[in-house]
mmCIF file of C-alpha atoms in Angstrom:
data_model
loop_
_atom_site.group_PDB
_atom_site.id
_atom_site.type_symbol
_atom_site.label_atom_id
_atom_site.label_comp_id
_atom_site.label_asym_id
_atom_site.label_seq_id
_atom_site.Cartn_x
_atom_site.Cartn_y
_atom_site.Cartn_z
ATOM 1 C CA UNK E 1 72.272 83.286 167.225
ATOM 2 C CA UNK E 2 72.114 81.646 171.008
ATOM 3 C CA UNK E 3 69.329 81.117 172.973
ATOM 4 C CA UNK E 4 69.782 80.383 176.680
ATOM 5 C CA UNK E 5 66.600 78.867 178.345
ATOM 6 C CA UNK E 6 66.975 78.737 182.232
ATOM 7 C CA UNK E 7 64.966 76.825 184.487
ATOM 8 C CA UNK E 8 65.213 75.221 188.457
ATOM 9 C CA UNK E 9 63.944 78.366 189.813
ATOM 10 C CA UNK E 10 61.029 78.771 192.210
ATOM 11 C CA UNK E 11 60.239 78.684 195.855
ATOM 12 C CA UNK E 12 62.241 77.633 198.735
ATOM 13 C CA UNK E 13 62.605 77.369 202.426
ATOM 14 C CA UNK E 14 65.061 79.135 204.155
ATOM 15 C CA UNK E 15 68.336 76.894 204.411
ATOM 16 C CA UNK E 16 66.815 74.746 201.123
ATOM 17 C CA UNK E 17 68.350 74.147 197.882
ATOM 18 C CA UNK E 18 67.516 74.685 194.681
ATOM 19 C CA UNK E 19 69.306 73.684 191.322
ATOM 20 C CA UNK E 20 69.439 75.924 188.330
ATOM 21 C CA UNK E 21 69.844 74.959 184.927
ATOM 22 C CA UNK E 22 70.764 76.810 181.586
ATOM 23 C CA UNK E 23 70.759 75.359 178.433
ATOM 24 C CA UNK E 24 72.331 76.840 175.160
ATOM 25 C CA UNK E 25 70.877 76.171 171.570
ATOM 26 C CA UNK E 26 71.062 77.333 168.606
ATOM 27 C CA UNK E 27 74.133 77.980 165.688
ATOM 28 C CA UNK E 28 76.575 77.523 168.559
ATOM 29 C CA UNK E 29 80.342 76.896 167.480
ATOM 30 C CA UNK E 30 81.785 77.002 170.915
ATOM 31 C CA UNK E 31 81.112 78.360 174.379
ATOM 32 C CA UNK E 32 83.941 80.281 176.275
ATOM 33 C CA UNK E 33 82.333 81.263 180.156
ATOM 34 C CA UNK E 34 79.122 80.699 181.230
ATOM 35 C CA UNK E 35 78.088 82.597 184.011
ATOM 36 C CA UNK E 36 75.352 83.504 186.464
ATOM 37 C CA UNK E 37 74.120 86.906 187.350
ATOM 38 C CA UNK E 38 71.353 88.241 189.639
ATOM 39 C CA UNK E 39 69.242 91.051 190.320
ATOM 40 C CA UNK E 40 67.322 91.926 193.317
ATOM 41 C CA UNK E 41 64.561 94.502 193.472
ATOM 42 C CA UNK E 42 66.390 97.848 193.832
ATOM 43 C CA UNK E 43 69.557 96.245 193.010
ATOM 44 C CA UNK E 44 72.661 96.157 190.664
ATOM 45 C CA UNK E 45 72.524 92.846 188.361
ATOM 46 C CA UNK E 46 75.309 91.361 190.191
ATOM 47 C CA UNK E 47 77.871 88.320 189.254
ATOM 48 C CA UNK E 48 77.157 85.194 191.218
ATOM 49 C CA UNK E 49 79.707 82.710 189.590
ATOM 50 C CA UNK E 50 81.256 82.120 186.567
ATOM 51 C CA UNK E 51 82.966 79.320 185.041
ATOM 52 C CA UNK E 52 85.377 78.961 182.045
ATOM 53 C CA UNK E 53 85.933 76.665 179.158
ATOM 54 C CA UNK E 54 88.442 74.635 181.384
ATOM 55 C CA UNK E 55 85.813 74.440 184.507
ATOM 56 C CA UNK E 56 87.688 77.120 186.158
ATOM 57 C CA UNK E 57 85.197 78.858 188.342
ATOM 58 C CA UNK E 58 84.870 82.082 190.936
ATOM 59 C CA UNK E 59 82.168 82.877 193.127
ATOM 60 C CA UNK E 60 80.710 86.211 194.613
ATOM 61 C CA UNK E 61 82.026 86.284 198.755
ATOM 62 C CA UNK E 62 78.697 86.128 199.538
ATOM 63 C CA UNK E 63 77.920 82.816 197.857
ATOM 64 C CA UNK E 64 80.880 80.937 198.025
ATOM 65 C CA UNK E 65 80.974 77.793 199.918
ATOM 66 C CA UNK E 66 76.799 77.407 199.776
ATOM 67 C CA UNK E 67 76.791 77.580 195.674
ATOM 68 C CA UNK E 68 78.645 75.795 193.197
ATOM 69 C CA UNK E 69 78.801 76.402 189.530
ATOM 70 C CA UNK E 70 79.238 73.561 187.023
ATOM 71 C CA UNK E 71 79.026 73.014 183.265
ATOM 72 C CA UNK E 72 78.239 70.286 180.641
ATOM 73 C CA UNK E 73 79.884 70.894 177.575
ATOM 74 C CA UNK E 74 78.430 68.198 175.888
ATOM 75 C CA UNK E 75 74.588 69.322 176.336
ATOM 76 C CA UNK E 76 75.995 73.203 176.432
ATOM 77 C CA UNK E 77 74.506 73.328 179.718
ATOM 78 C CA UNK E 78 75.327 75.487 182.880
ATOM 79 C CA UNK E 79 74.084 74.657 186.307
ATOM 80 C CA UNK E 80 74.223 76.430 189.624
ATOM 81 C CA UNK E 81 73.368 74.357 192.517
ATOM 82 C CA UNK E 82 72.507 76.435 195.691
ATOM 83 C CA UNK E 83 72.279 75.550 199.118
ATOM 84 C CA UNK E 84 71.517 77.094 202.525
ATOM 85 C CA UNK E 85 69.622 79.896 200.990
ATOM 86 C CA UNK E 86 68.661 82.466 202.677
ATOM 87 C CA UNK E 87 66.145 85.295 202.159
ATOM 88 C CA UNK E 88 69.222 87.281 200.953
ATOM 89 C CA UNK E 89 69.408 85.053 197.990
ATOM 90 C CA UNK E 90 66.095 86.081 196.406
ATOM 91 C CA UNK E 91 66.357 87.709 193.400
ATOM 92 C CA UNK E 92 65.828 86.921 189.423
ATOM 93 C CA UNK E 93 68.847 84.808 188.234
ATOM 94 C CA UNK E 94 70.208 85.378 184.598
ATOM 95 C CA UNK E 95 72.268 83.060 182.495
ATOM 96 C CA UNK E 96 75.313 84.546 180.781
ATOM 97 C CA UNK E 97 77.057 82.675 177.582
ATOM 98 C CA UNK E 98 80.127 84.074 176.311
ATOM 99 C CA UNK E 99 79.322 82.376 173.154
ATOM 100 C CA UNK E 100 80.700 82.152 169.163
ATOM 101 C CA UNK E 101 77.750 81.381 166.761
ATOM 102 C CA UNK E 102 77.603 80.662 162.689
ATOM 103 C CA UNK E 103 76.424 83.117 160.307
ATOM 104 C CA UNK E 104 76.872 83.125 156.810
ATOM 105 C CA UNK E 105 80.186 82.732 155.916
ATOM 106 C CA UNK E 106 81.289 84.038 159.710
ATOM 107 C CA UNK E 107 81.398 83.444 163.344
ATOM 108 C CA UNK E 108 80.324 85.948 165.740
ATOM 109 C CA UNK E 109 81.429 85.979 169.655
ATOM 110 C CA UNK E 110 79.447 87.359 171.762
ATOM 111 C CA UNK E 111 77.448 87.686 175.183
ATOM 112 C CA UNK E 112 73.983 85.920 175.420
ATOM 113 C CA UNK E 113 71.625 86.315 178.279
ATOM 114 C CA UNK E 114 68.689 83.824 179.453
ATOM 115 C CA UNK E 115 65.310 85.199 180.307
ATOM 116 C CA UNK E 116 66.079 85.556 183.505
ATOM 117 C CA UNK E 117 64.520 82.543 186.634
ATOM 118 C CA UNK E 118 62.871 83.657 189.897
ATOM 119 C CA UNK E 119 64.236 82.358 192.973
ATOM 120 C CA UNK E 120 62.579 83.118 195.958
ATOM 121 C CA UNK E 121 63.474 81.856 199.722
ATOM 122 C CA UNK E 122 61.225 82.283 202.331
ATOM 123 C CA UNK E 123 61.427 82.866 205.753
#
């Protein structure tokens, strides 16, 4: 089992910044890619940013240049630094990890999701 706990969401003014954190815990063997998704009301969940185990990053066009994804492998934690926020960024942000966990005499690789954290950007 792998649990993802997100923090850092909240209310921020337009133009401001937030830093989201997502810490993975549990019977972790390894974590491959980690990603941030977001979902606004009435919209599909979309990929915001992803970072590989080798720290190769990819971003949605809508956030590129404003958001930065990073990870601390020693802490099994992924971050999303969000700058120059606008109301269009308002959404629930979800952490995702492609991780391998240990069971009884077996390793299992699967996708895990955080509970989501609300980011609200006021005008």
